[in-house]
Amino acid sequence: MSLPNHANVVIVGGGVAGCSIAYHLTKIGITDVVLLERKQLTCGTTWHAAGLVGQLRATRNLTELAKYTADLYRSLEAETGQATGFKQNGSISVAKTPARLEELYRGASMGKTFGLEIDQLSTAEIRERWPLLEVGDLVGGIFIRKDGQTNPIDTTQAFARGARMRGARIFENTKVERIRVEKGRAVGVETEAGYIAADTVVLCAGMWSHALGRAAGVSVPLHAAEHFYIVTEPIKDVPPNLPVLRVYDECAYYKEDAGKLLVGCFEPVAKPWGMNGIPESFCFDSLPEDADHFEPILAAAVRRVPVLADAGIQLFFNGPESFTPDDRYYIGEAPEVRDLFVATGFNSVGIAASGGAGKVVAQWIQDRRPPMDLADVDIRRAMPFQSNRRYLHDRTVETLGLLYAMHWPYYQFETARGARRTGLHDRLLAAGACMGETAGWERPNWFAPPGVEPRYEYSYSRQNWFEHCGAECRAVRDAVALFDQTCFAKYLVQGRDSCAVLNQLSTSNLDVAPGRIVYTQWLNERGGIEADLTITRLSHTQYLVVTSAICQTRDLAWLQRYLDDHPQHCTATDVTAGIAMLGIMGPHSRALLSELSGADLSNAAHPFGQSREIEIGYARLRASRITYVGELGWELYIPAEQLMDVYERLLEAGQKYGLTHAGYHAMAACRVEKGYRHWSHDIADEDTPLEAGLGFTVAWDKPGGFVGREALLAQRQRGVLPKRLVQVMLDDDSASAPMLYHEEPIVRDGLIVGSTRSGAWGHRINRSIGMGYVHCDAGVTPEWLAAGQWEIEVAGQRYAARVQLQPWYDPKGERIKS
């Protein structure tokens, strides 16, 4: 079979992900598909995967994709005639500590909202299901009934056979040397055998994806690491069809296979691999054994499963797997190059994720939009700096082990830190800042008072910074606090058509007087929220767009794609690095800023939602009266080179006003109390402004309408909303009340009707609170909410709660307009 000159879709990489995408493309009718593999199918990473098929993931949509994968594997062999080795023998996860057990139970509660069958197990029940296990030091575990295992090579071949049956062409021993990009679009691939033009290119090249992406101008941050397991000789006492076993506290997993045991690990300190490139000849290769590295895992395994002491080792395996900086894979269209999709960086869960990932990528290619909220794995979350090779090497040391480490709330990465720092970094450290990391930015999460070490002591309950965060929240309420918000992304949009462009994208009317701040959303055609931002009109031809740090790449790409498709006299420039940003929040903020600037900041002269230039020290800066914490306050936009001067003057003058440094934990607690939404938590591209309670941002009748208006109109005309975002609060206000984080089931009259999206302890109201969506086919109304008896499930226990639509703190907004 000769290589064609053109294909509708060209897939680069013949692992399980690439073959799954080919299979799913042909299944939805896109049959002109060519898959190119540099050597042989599965020869990179797929072939040596352990083949575990687990379904419970960190978020609801990732769990749905994993569930789909398991369901698909049940039928794949019958459909294609290719054996897969799939068996649904369940999985058991065990805990050695109460903290780990709470993690497992919280995950089990979350799984209930997705329909997973999960049982809590006593140690006796664990031993009954896994009789070879030493359980004396365990405290419990969970059993997921429909988890299982499969043969990676056979499963990939089944995907390939299914794709071929419907017309896809697969070429092995055909290396892709370069993805050709013209005028910002992927137009084909250059191979050793010639050039193939393509309408769409899909990069599924595993650990080769970083280099291929970089050559095409696309950031695909991932790095390979060595991954170890052993396979024993046959053991006569091993029961057939044992559930897959995970002992997270010992970094190990166990799989029965034909009377043998496979024992693998995700050790805390990993060994990055491939820093000098991947050998050209790499094909079904293994890496050198490292018995010393694996020995601590093996020693613990012999204690945990005593029959291993007398078992011979048939295979000691070491092979490379690719890992991303946040341990979540990449799918979707690259923000830098149109018509170039990626599906890579599967962090050792490629077998369990490939079915769902293949399905949604195929749908995304067909419709040119994601079929569901995939923000957790969308390639647009990656930052350009993360492709730095040294950064990836250093982070990979940690990320492999994090798969089995405790998934603590508020966990902060320990490696590859300091990539992005504000001008105040050292000053904030001197003030006691305990730094966290978001999108590479070092930012203060909380401040330690004198005599307290600024470090985390993790827990599912109140952590060691709880009271310090509370003091910061009370300072915001009673005096004034300073937040370093420099990490917020900022774009300068300018040109004579800038108003028309932003009005088409935005739900709100941007044709306002210069100096007005507009809170708005950008929607997709389905009415889902793609971005949540503030936009300030600087002049008749200039706007400043501000969004969150994590959305820096994503939101600029959304804006730029619109400009590409609708050429007008308008440009967008990322000015994040050039503009520092401080939040001065609290009832004393007006007095402090008035003294320093000499400006009239009264309600009459500077009302809420207005922005103007003022002077502080030697700087001329922009003061915008807006808040994300629900108090009187201003955001100051300062030329980066003058930040230090402004900061020093704020500190000096702020002493008599009780100025306090505050961090992002305090900001998060305050914003949840006030019901302020956060994109990727409370709102995303499957949620509309009406469902999210943001209908007040919609300018229904503005000239020209806006993207998504027709979908919103149809939703409004239906008269009822079966899904709405609500505010939840636990009745218990004691110190022992559980903390809410995310995905806790929301229960009405004994039935699960939704789940939380975000949670916090509200220090200004002294309660555990959160936000989440609830569902009722007849419509979620205030009357329906009031008529129910509400509970929140946390780690298998249900707690009495209250539910309402309006925020818990200052629902009329009187404090922000005082």
mmCIF file of C-alpha atoms in Angstrom, residues 11 13-16 18-19 35-47 152-161 164 169-173 283-284:
data_model
loop_
_atom_site.group_PDB
_atom_site.id
_atom_site.type_symbol
_atom_site.label_atom_id
_atom_site.label_comp_id
_atom_site.label_asym_id
_atom_site.label_seq_id
_atom_site.Cartn_x
_atom_site.Cartn_y
_atom_site.Cartn_z
ATOM 1 C CA ILE A 11 -2.539 10.823 12.850
ATOM 2 C CA GLY A 13 1.765 7.916 16.328
ATOM 3 C CA GLY A 14 0.564 4.325 16.548
ATOM 4 C CA GLY A 15 0.128 3.840 20.263
ATOM 5 C CA VAL A 16 -3.172 3.169 21.969
ATOM 6 C CA GLY A 18 -3.560 7.261 18.072
ATOM 7 C CA CYS A 19 -5.296 3.986 17.205
ATOM 8 C CA LEU A 35 -2.186 6.776 10.752
ATOM 9 C CA LEU A 36 1.608 6.889 10.583
ATOM 10 C CA GLU A 37 3.840 4.967 12.987
ATOM 11 C CA ARG A 38 7.626 5.460 12.947
ATOM 12 C CA LYS A 39 8.312 1.763 13.676
ATOM 13 C CA GLN A 40 5.564 -0.663 14.731
ATOM 14 C CA LEU A 41 2.255 -0.153 16.472
ATOM 15 C CA THR A 42 2.616 0.110 20.277
ATOM 16 C CA CYS A 43 6.432 0.029 20.126
ATOM 17 C CA GLY A 44 6.988 3.219 22.124
ATOM 18 C CA THR A 45 5.229 3.138 25.495
ATOM 19 C CA THR A 46 1.935 1.325 24.961
ATOM 20 C CA TRP A 47 3.413 -2.160 24.630
ATOM 21 C CA PRO A 152 -2.294 -3.202 25.911
ATOM 22 C CA ILE A 153 -0.911 -4.588 22.648
ATOM 23 C CA ASP A 154 -4.035 -6.599 21.835
ATOM 24 C CA THR A 155 -6.340 -3.707 22.747
ATOM 25 C CA THR A 156 -4.403 -1.348 20.493
ATOM 26 C CA GLN A 157 -4.545 -3.878 17.669
ATOM 27 C CA ALA A 158 -8.314 -4.121 18.178
ATOM 28 C CA PHE A 159 -8.608 -0.336 17.770
ATOM 29 C CA ALA A 160 -6.441 -0.548 14.648
ATOM 30 C CA ARG A 161 -8.498 -3.401 13.209
ATOM 31 C CA ARG A 164 -9.183 -0.473 9.135
ATOM 32 C CA ARG A 169 -5.131 3.252 6.399
ATOM 33 C CA ILE A 170 -2.276 2.492 8.790
ATOM 34 C CA PHE A 171 1.372 2.739 7.754
ATOM 35 C CA GLU A 172 4.077 1.323 9.966
ATOM 36 C CA ASN A 173 7.797 2.057 9.552
ATOM 37 C CA CYS A 283 11.408 0.120 19.154
ATOM 38 C CA PHE A 284 10.042 -2.118 21.890
#
